[in-house]
Structure formats: C-alpha cells, structure tokens
Amino acid sequence: MEIVPGKIITEIRQYFYREEADEDYSYSVITRVPQSFPRGRLCYRLEQSYSLGPLVVNTEAVLRTKTSLKNNRTLFTDDNGYQMMKRPSRMFVNDTVARNYYPMVRTAYIEDDSSRLVLLSERAHGASSQSEGELEVSVCILYEMRTLTHTHTTSTPCICPR
C-alpha cells in the first residue's frame, strides 16, 4: 500500500496479489480523498478506481461495500441510465442470492434517513444488497464455454463476455 499526500487530494494505492511471490498484482484499488475545506460540508466524497485482471477462467470478482446504513436490504439501480428503480430484497426457496441481483447500467445506491452511498460505473454490472448496509457489485464473472441461456447450479449470476 502507498499513501501519496497532496495539497488537494490524498491518494491511497492498494495492490493485491494472488501469491506472495507474484511480481504483478491481480487487482488494485486507488482511493482519492479530497482535503478538508474551511467551510462545513454537506456531502463527503471519495473516488475509487479499480483495476482487475487478467483473471483465470471460472473466476468471480465481486466488490462488496459494507456501511452502517439501515437500508432494509433495499437498493436502487438505474434502468437504462434513465430512471432509478427501487430493488427490495426478496426471499426465495431457491437461488435467493442470484435472484436478488439486478442490472446496474451506470448507477446503484443504498440509503437510509440521513445518508446515501452511491456507486457510479463506466459499464454495466449486476448489483445487490445481500445484507443490511451492504452494496455488492459483480465486477466480472467468467465461465468458459457458456452462454447467457445456460443454467448452472452454483446459484451465481452468469455474465459471459464471449
């Protein structure tokens, strides 16, 4: 991990490796935190960038953000970048995790009475709120030789880039 302080922004660079002896990292998280301004803030903002890959086949990458928000396991996702849709968590007999994943075209957020956590993305993903105060985004799921119509038994959503 590196911390690079600046006059306007402090950057925190985290690198994660598959094996201790690896020279190249498998993913990284870069967090940019603005410095405080003299006046009080109505909004706290930080920016995170993720770099992922290369991944081996049959690998899932999920970004899970845990907060103290009391969102009742409800999230909001955008519908084709146009309208925000409320996505309450529901219980099912089978595949509860997979069936509570929703398309996130550009935006997903969770909120309570006083705060909101918003995630913005450059491309579409699947999003879910599996636990109270949690926002989970499926960043990348690769399955070899499968199509979107393939039903699999691992109860995870399948996003196939091929």
PDB file of C-alpha atoms in Angstrom:
ATOM      1  CA  MET A   1       0.000   0.000   0.000  1.00  0.00           C
ATOM      2  CA  GLU A   2       1.172   3.508  -0.833  1.00  0.00           C
ATOM      3  CA  ILE A   3      -0.176   6.770   0.564  1.00  0.00           C
ATOM      4  CA  VAL A   4       0.586   9.809  -1.585  1.00  0.00           C
ATOM      5  CA  PRO A   5      -0.416  13.037   0.200  1.00  0.00           C
ATOM      6  CA  GLY A   6      -1.154  16.172  -1.797  1.00  0.00           C
ATOM      7  CA  LYS A   7      -2.385  19.717  -1.231  1.00  0.00           C
ATOM      8  CA  ILE A   8      -5.813  18.999  -2.732  1.00  0.00           C
ATOM      9  CA  ILE A   9      -6.147  15.196  -2.771  1.00  0.00           C
ATOM     10  CA  THR A  10      -4.541  12.314  -0.886  1.00  0.00           C
ATOM     11  CA  GLU A  11      -4.240   9.133  -2.946  1.00  0.00           C
ATOM     12  CA  ILE A  12      -4.185   5.688  -1.340  1.00  0.00           C
ATOM     13  CA  ARG A  13      -2.921   2.905  -3.624  1.00  0.00           C
ATOM     14  CA  GLN A  14      -3.606  -0.709  -2.663  1.00  0.00           C
ATOM     15  CA  TYR A  15      -2.258  -3.648  -4.662  1.00  0.00           C
ATOM     16  CA  PHE A  16      -3.405  -7.243  -4.207  1.00  0.00           C
ATOM     17  CA  TYR A  17      -1.501 -10.326  -5.367  1.00  0.00           C
ATOM     18  CA  ARG A  18      -2.638 -13.929  -5.897  1.00  0.00           C
ATOM     19  CA  GLU A  19       0.556 -15.380  -4.484  1.00  0.00           C
ATOM     20  CA  GLU A  20       3.189 -13.838  -2.236  1.00  0.00           C
ATOM     21  CA  ALA A  21       5.926 -14.338  -4.854  1.00  0.00           C
ATOM     22  CA  ASP A  22       3.951 -12.750  -7.739  1.00  0.00           C
ATOM     23  CA  GLU A  23       5.532  -9.714  -9.374  1.00  0.00           C
ATOM     24  CA  ASP A  24       2.325  -8.438 -11.000  1.00  0.00           C
ATOM     25  CA  TYR A  25      -0.759  -7.660  -8.943  1.00  0.00           C
ATOM     26  CA  SER A  26      -4.105  -9.267  -9.812  1.00  0.00           C
ATOM     27  CA  TYR A  27      -6.136  -6.205  -8.856  1.00  0.00           C
ATOM     28  CA  SER A  28      -5.694  -2.767  -7.379  1.00  0.00           C
ATOM     29  CA  VAL A  29      -7.815  -0.160  -5.624  1.00  0.00           C
ATOM     30  CA  ILE A  30      -6.903   3.518  -5.914  1.00  0.00           C
ATOM     31  CA  THR A  31      -8.753   5.795  -3.471  1.00  0.00           C
ATOM     32  CA  ARG A  32      -8.675   9.587  -3.792  1.00  0.00           C
ATOM     33  CA  VAL A  33      -9.739  11.555  -0.723  1.00  0.00           C
ATOM     34  CA  PRO A  34     -10.146  15.347  -1.053  1.00  0.00           C
ATOM     35  CA  GLN A  35      -8.629  17.527   1.672  1.00  0.00           C
ATOM     36  CA  SER A  36     -10.990  19.322   4.051  1.00  0.00           C
ATOM     37  CA  PHE A  37     -12.198  22.778   3.162  1.00  0.00           C
ATOM     38  CA  PRO A  38     -12.611  25.544   5.769  1.00  0.00           C
ATOM     39  CA  ARG A  39     -16.411  25.541   5.480  1.00  0.00           C
ATOM     40  CA  GLY A  40     -18.574  22.624   6.603  1.00  0.00           C
ATOM     41  CA  ARG A  41     -19.541  20.023   4.034  1.00  0.00           C
ATOM     42  CA  LEU A  42     -22.978  18.830   3.110  1.00  0.00           C
ATOM     43  CA  CYS A  43     -21.516  15.909   1.205  1.00  0.00           C
ATOM     44  CA  TYR A  44     -18.473  13.697   1.781  1.00  0.00           C
ATOM     45  CA  ARG A  45     -16.934  12.330  -1.361  1.00  0.00           C
ATOM     46  CA  LEU A  46     -14.181   9.929  -2.187  1.00  0.00           C
ATOM     47  CA  GLU A  47     -13.298   8.439  -5.516  1.00  0.00           C
ATOM     48  CA  GLN A  48     -12.171   4.863  -6.043  1.00  0.00           C
ATOM     49  CA  SER A  49     -10.787   3.291  -9.196  1.00  0.00           C
ATOM     50  CA  TYR A  50     -10.444  -0.451  -9.626  1.00  0.00           C
ATOM     51  CA  SER A  51      -8.096  -2.324 -11.921  1.00  0.00           C
ATOM     52  CA  LEU A  52      -8.771  -6.014 -12.351  1.00  0.00           C
ATOM     53  CA  GLY A  53      -7.108  -8.783 -14.260  1.00  0.00           C
ATOM     54  CA  PRO A  54      -6.029 -10.743 -16.001  1.00  0.00           C
ATOM     55  CA  LEU A  55      -8.371 -13.309 -14.492  1.00  0.00           C
ATOM     56  CA  VAL A  56      -8.300 -17.051 -14.857  1.00  0.00           C
ATOM     57  CA  VAL A  57     -11.387 -18.792 -16.244  1.00  0.00           C
ATOM     58  CA  ASN A  58     -14.213 -19.565 -13.782  1.00  0.00           C
ATOM     59  CA  THR A  59     -13.322 -16.575 -11.614  1.00  0.00           C
ATOM     60  CA  GLU A  60     -15.763 -14.193  -9.994  1.00  0.00           C
ATOM     61  CA  ALA A  61     -14.820 -10.698  -8.853  1.00  0.00           C
ATOM     62  CA  VAL A  62     -17.283  -9.006  -6.508  1.00  0.00           C
ATOM     63  CA  LEU A  63     -16.918  -5.560  -4.968  1.00  0.00           C
ATOM     64  CA  ARG A  64     -18.684  -5.576  -1.600  1.00  0.00           C
ATOM     65  CA  THR A  65     -19.004  -2.304   0.325  1.00  0.00           C
ATOM     66  CA  LYS A  66     -20.220  -2.516   3.934  1.00  0.00           C
ATOM     67  CA  THR A  67     -21.625   0.529   5.729  1.00  0.00           C
ATOM     68  CA  SER A  68     -23.655   1.392   8.819  1.00  0.00           C
ATOM     69  CA  LEU A  69     -26.640   2.451   6.679  1.00  0.00           C
ATOM     70  CA  LYS A  70     -30.009   0.989   7.661  1.00  0.00           C
ATOM     71  CA  ASN A  71     -31.287   0.302   4.146  1.00  0.00           C
ATOM     72  CA  ASN A  72     -33.520  -2.711   4.919  1.00  0.00           C
ATOM     73  CA  ARG A  73     -31.579  -4.634   2.228  1.00  0.00           C
ATOM     74  CA  THR A  74     -33.075  -2.355  -0.433  1.00  0.00           C
ATOM     75  CA  LEU A  75     -31.043  -0.820  -3.215  1.00  0.00           C
ATOM     76  CA  PHE A  76     -31.755   1.411  -6.173  1.00  0.00           C
ATOM     77  CA  THR A  77     -30.335   0.852  -9.651  1.00  0.00           C
ATOM     78  CA  ASP A  78     -30.731   2.789 -12.858  1.00  0.00           C
ATOM     79  CA  ASP A  79     -32.885   1.456 -15.659  1.00  0.00           C
ATOM     80  CA  ASN A  80     -31.001   2.046 -18.934  1.00  0.00           C
ATOM     81  CA  GLY A  81     -29.351   5.121 -17.458  1.00  0.00           C
ATOM     82  CA  TYR A  82     -32.727   6.871 -17.366  1.00  0.00           C
ATOM     83  CA  GLN A  83     -34.718   6.134 -14.222  1.00  0.00           C
ATOM     84  CA  MET A  84     -33.846   4.837 -10.752  1.00  0.00           C
ATOM     85  CA  MET A  85     -35.678   1.649  -9.752  1.00  0.00           C
ATOM     86  CA  LYS A  86     -36.251   0.512  -6.160  1.00  0.00           C
ATOM     87  CA  ARG A  87     -34.985  -3.058  -5.713  1.00  0.00           C
ATOM     88  CA  PRO A  88     -36.171  -4.594  -2.417  1.00  0.00           C
ATOM     89  CA  SER A  89     -34.519  -7.807  -1.302  1.00  0.00           C
ATOM     90  CA  ARG A  90     -36.838 -10.817  -1.515  1.00  0.00           C
ATOM     91  CA  MET A  91     -36.674 -14.323  -0.116  1.00  0.00           C
ATOM     92  CA  PHE A  92     -36.989 -17.286  -2.483  1.00  0.00           C
ATOM     93  CA  VAL A  93     -36.936 -21.027  -1.946  1.00  0.00           C
ATOM     94  CA  ASN A  94     -34.081 -21.446  -4.451  1.00  0.00           C
ATOM     95  CA  ASP A  95     -31.292 -19.158  -5.652  1.00  0.00           C
ATOM     96  CA  THR A  96     -32.036 -16.244  -3.290  1.00  0.00           C
ATOM     97  CA  VAL A  97     -28.615 -14.661  -3.874  1.00  0.00           C
ATOM     98  CA  ALA A  98     -28.769 -14.809  -7.677  1.00  0.00           C
ATOM     99  CA  ARG A  99     -32.404 -13.718  -7.842  1.00  0.00           C
ATOM    100  CA  ASN A 100     -31.658 -10.600  -5.776  1.00  0.00           C
ATOM    101  CA  TYR A 101     -29.061  -9.382  -8.287  1.00  0.00           C
ATOM    102  CA  TYR A 102     -30.302  -6.573 -10.513  1.00  0.00           C
ATOM    103  CA  PRO A 103     -28.846  -4.877 -13.582  1.00  0.00           C
ATOM    104  CA  MET A 104     -26.809  -1.776 -12.826  1.00  0.00           C
ATOM    105  CA  VAL A 105     -26.313   0.132 -16.067  1.00  0.00           C
ATOM    106  CA  ARG A 106     -24.417   3.117 -14.618  1.00  0.00           C
ATOM    107  CA  THR A 107     -25.541   3.754 -11.019  1.00  0.00           C
ATOM    108  CA  ALA A 108     -26.537   1.932  -7.839  1.00  0.00           C
ATOM    109  CA  TYR A 109     -27.118   3.285  -4.359  1.00  0.00           C
ATOM    110  CA  ILE A 110     -28.335   2.402  -0.874  1.00  0.00           C
ATOM    111  CA  GLU A 111     -29.677   4.923   1.603  1.00  0.00           C
ATOM    112  CA  ASP A 112     -31.278   5.481   4.975  1.00  0.00           C
ATOM    113  CA  ASP A 113     -32.921   8.560   6.520  1.00  0.00           C
ATOM    114  CA  SER A 114     -29.701  10.566   6.756  1.00  0.00           C
ATOM    115  CA  SER A 115     -27.123   9.173   4.303  1.00  0.00           C
ATOM    116  CA  ARG A 116     -26.653   7.670   0.868  1.00  0.00           C
ATOM    117  CA  LEU A 117     -23.859   5.587  -0.668  1.00  0.00           C
ATOM    118  CA  VAL A 118     -23.690   5.941  -4.465  1.00  0.00           C
ATOM    119  CA  LEU A 119     -21.593   3.835  -6.842  1.00  0.00           C
ATOM    120  CA  LEU A 120     -21.061   5.002 -10.421  1.00  0.00           C
ATOM    121  CA  SER A 121     -19.691   2.728 -13.103  1.00  0.00           C
ATOM    122  CA  GLU A 122     -18.347   3.065 -16.608  1.00  0.00           C
ATOM    123  CA  ARG A 123     -20.085  -0.143 -17.721  1.00  0.00           C
ATOM    124  CA  ALA A 124     -22.988  -2.397 -16.780  1.00  0.00           C
ATOM    125  CA  HIS A 125     -22.747  -4.830 -13.860  1.00  0.00           C
ATOM    126  CA  GLY A 126     -25.023  -6.781 -11.554  1.00  0.00           C
ATOM    127  CA  ALA A 127     -25.790  -5.200  -8.154  1.00  0.00           C
ATOM    128  CA  SER A 128     -27.327  -6.472  -4.934  1.00  0.00           C
ATOM    129  CA  SER A 129     -27.813  -5.708  -1.256  1.00  0.00           C
ATOM    130  CA  GLN A 130     -27.462  -9.116   0.398  1.00  0.00           C
ATOM    131  CA  SER A 131     -27.106  -7.768   3.960  1.00  0.00           C
ATOM    132  CA  GLU A 132     -28.145  -4.678   5.890  1.00  0.00           C
ATOM    133  CA  GLY A 133     -25.978  -1.696   4.900  1.00  0.00           C
ATOM    134  CA  GLU A 134     -24.216  -3.595   2.134  1.00  0.00           C
ATOM    135  CA  LEU A 135     -23.902  -2.820  -1.572  1.00  0.00           C
ATOM    136  CA  GLU A 136     -22.416  -5.559  -3.718  1.00  0.00           C
ATOM    137  CA  VAL A 137     -21.445  -5.257  -7.384  1.00  0.00           C
ATOM    138  CA  SER A 138     -20.456  -8.212  -9.523  1.00  0.00           C
ATOM    139  CA  VAL A 139     -17.498  -6.755 -11.367  1.00  0.00           C
ATOM    140  CA  CYS A 140     -16.569  -9.733 -13.525  1.00  0.00           C
ATOM    141  CA  ILE A 141     -17.776 -13.295 -13.869  1.00  0.00           C
ATOM    142  CA  LEU A 142     -16.138 -15.542 -16.453  1.00  0.00           C
ATOM    143  CA  TYR A 143     -17.358 -19.020 -17.306  1.00  0.00           C
ATOM    144  CA  GLU A 144     -15.656 -20.987 -20.050  1.00  0.00           C
ATOM    145  CA  MET A 145     -17.827 -22.180 -22.960  1.00  0.00           C
ATOM    146  CA  ARG A 146     -21.145 -20.999 -21.528  1.00  0.00           C
ATOM    147  CA  THR A 147     -23.845 -18.829 -22.983  1.00  0.00           C
ATOM    148  CA  LEU A 148     -26.379 -16.498 -21.396  1.00  0.00           C
ATOM    149  CA  THR A 149     -29.057 -19.198 -21.702  1.00  0.00           C
ATOM    150  CA  HIS A 150     -27.009 -21.759 -19.774  1.00  0.00           C
ATOM    151  CA  THR A 151     -28.452 -22.627 -16.369  1.00  0.00           C
ATOM    152  CA  HIS A 152     -25.831 -23.538 -13.822  1.00  0.00           C
ATOM    153  CA  THR A 153     -26.074 -24.884 -10.312  1.00  0.00           C
ATOM    154  CA  THR A 154     -23.746 -22.573  -8.402  1.00  0.00           C
ATOM    155  CA  SER A 155     -26.565 -20.058  -7.722  1.00  0.00           C
ATOM    156  CA  THR A 156     -24.448 -17.209  -9.067  1.00  0.00           C
ATOM    157  CA  PRO A 157     -25.359 -14.942 -11.965  1.00  0.00           C
ATOM    158  CA  CYS A 158     -23.562 -15.531 -15.248  1.00  0.00           C
ATOM    159  CA  ILE A 159     -22.229 -12.669 -17.335  1.00  0.00           C
ATOM    160  CA  CYS A 160     -20.409 -14.032 -20.341  1.00  0.00           C
ATOM    161  CA  PRO A 161     -18.207 -11.670 -22.385  1.00  0.00           C
ATOM    162  CA  ARG A 162     -17.876 -14.039 -25.345  1.00  0.00           C
TER     163      ARG A 162
END
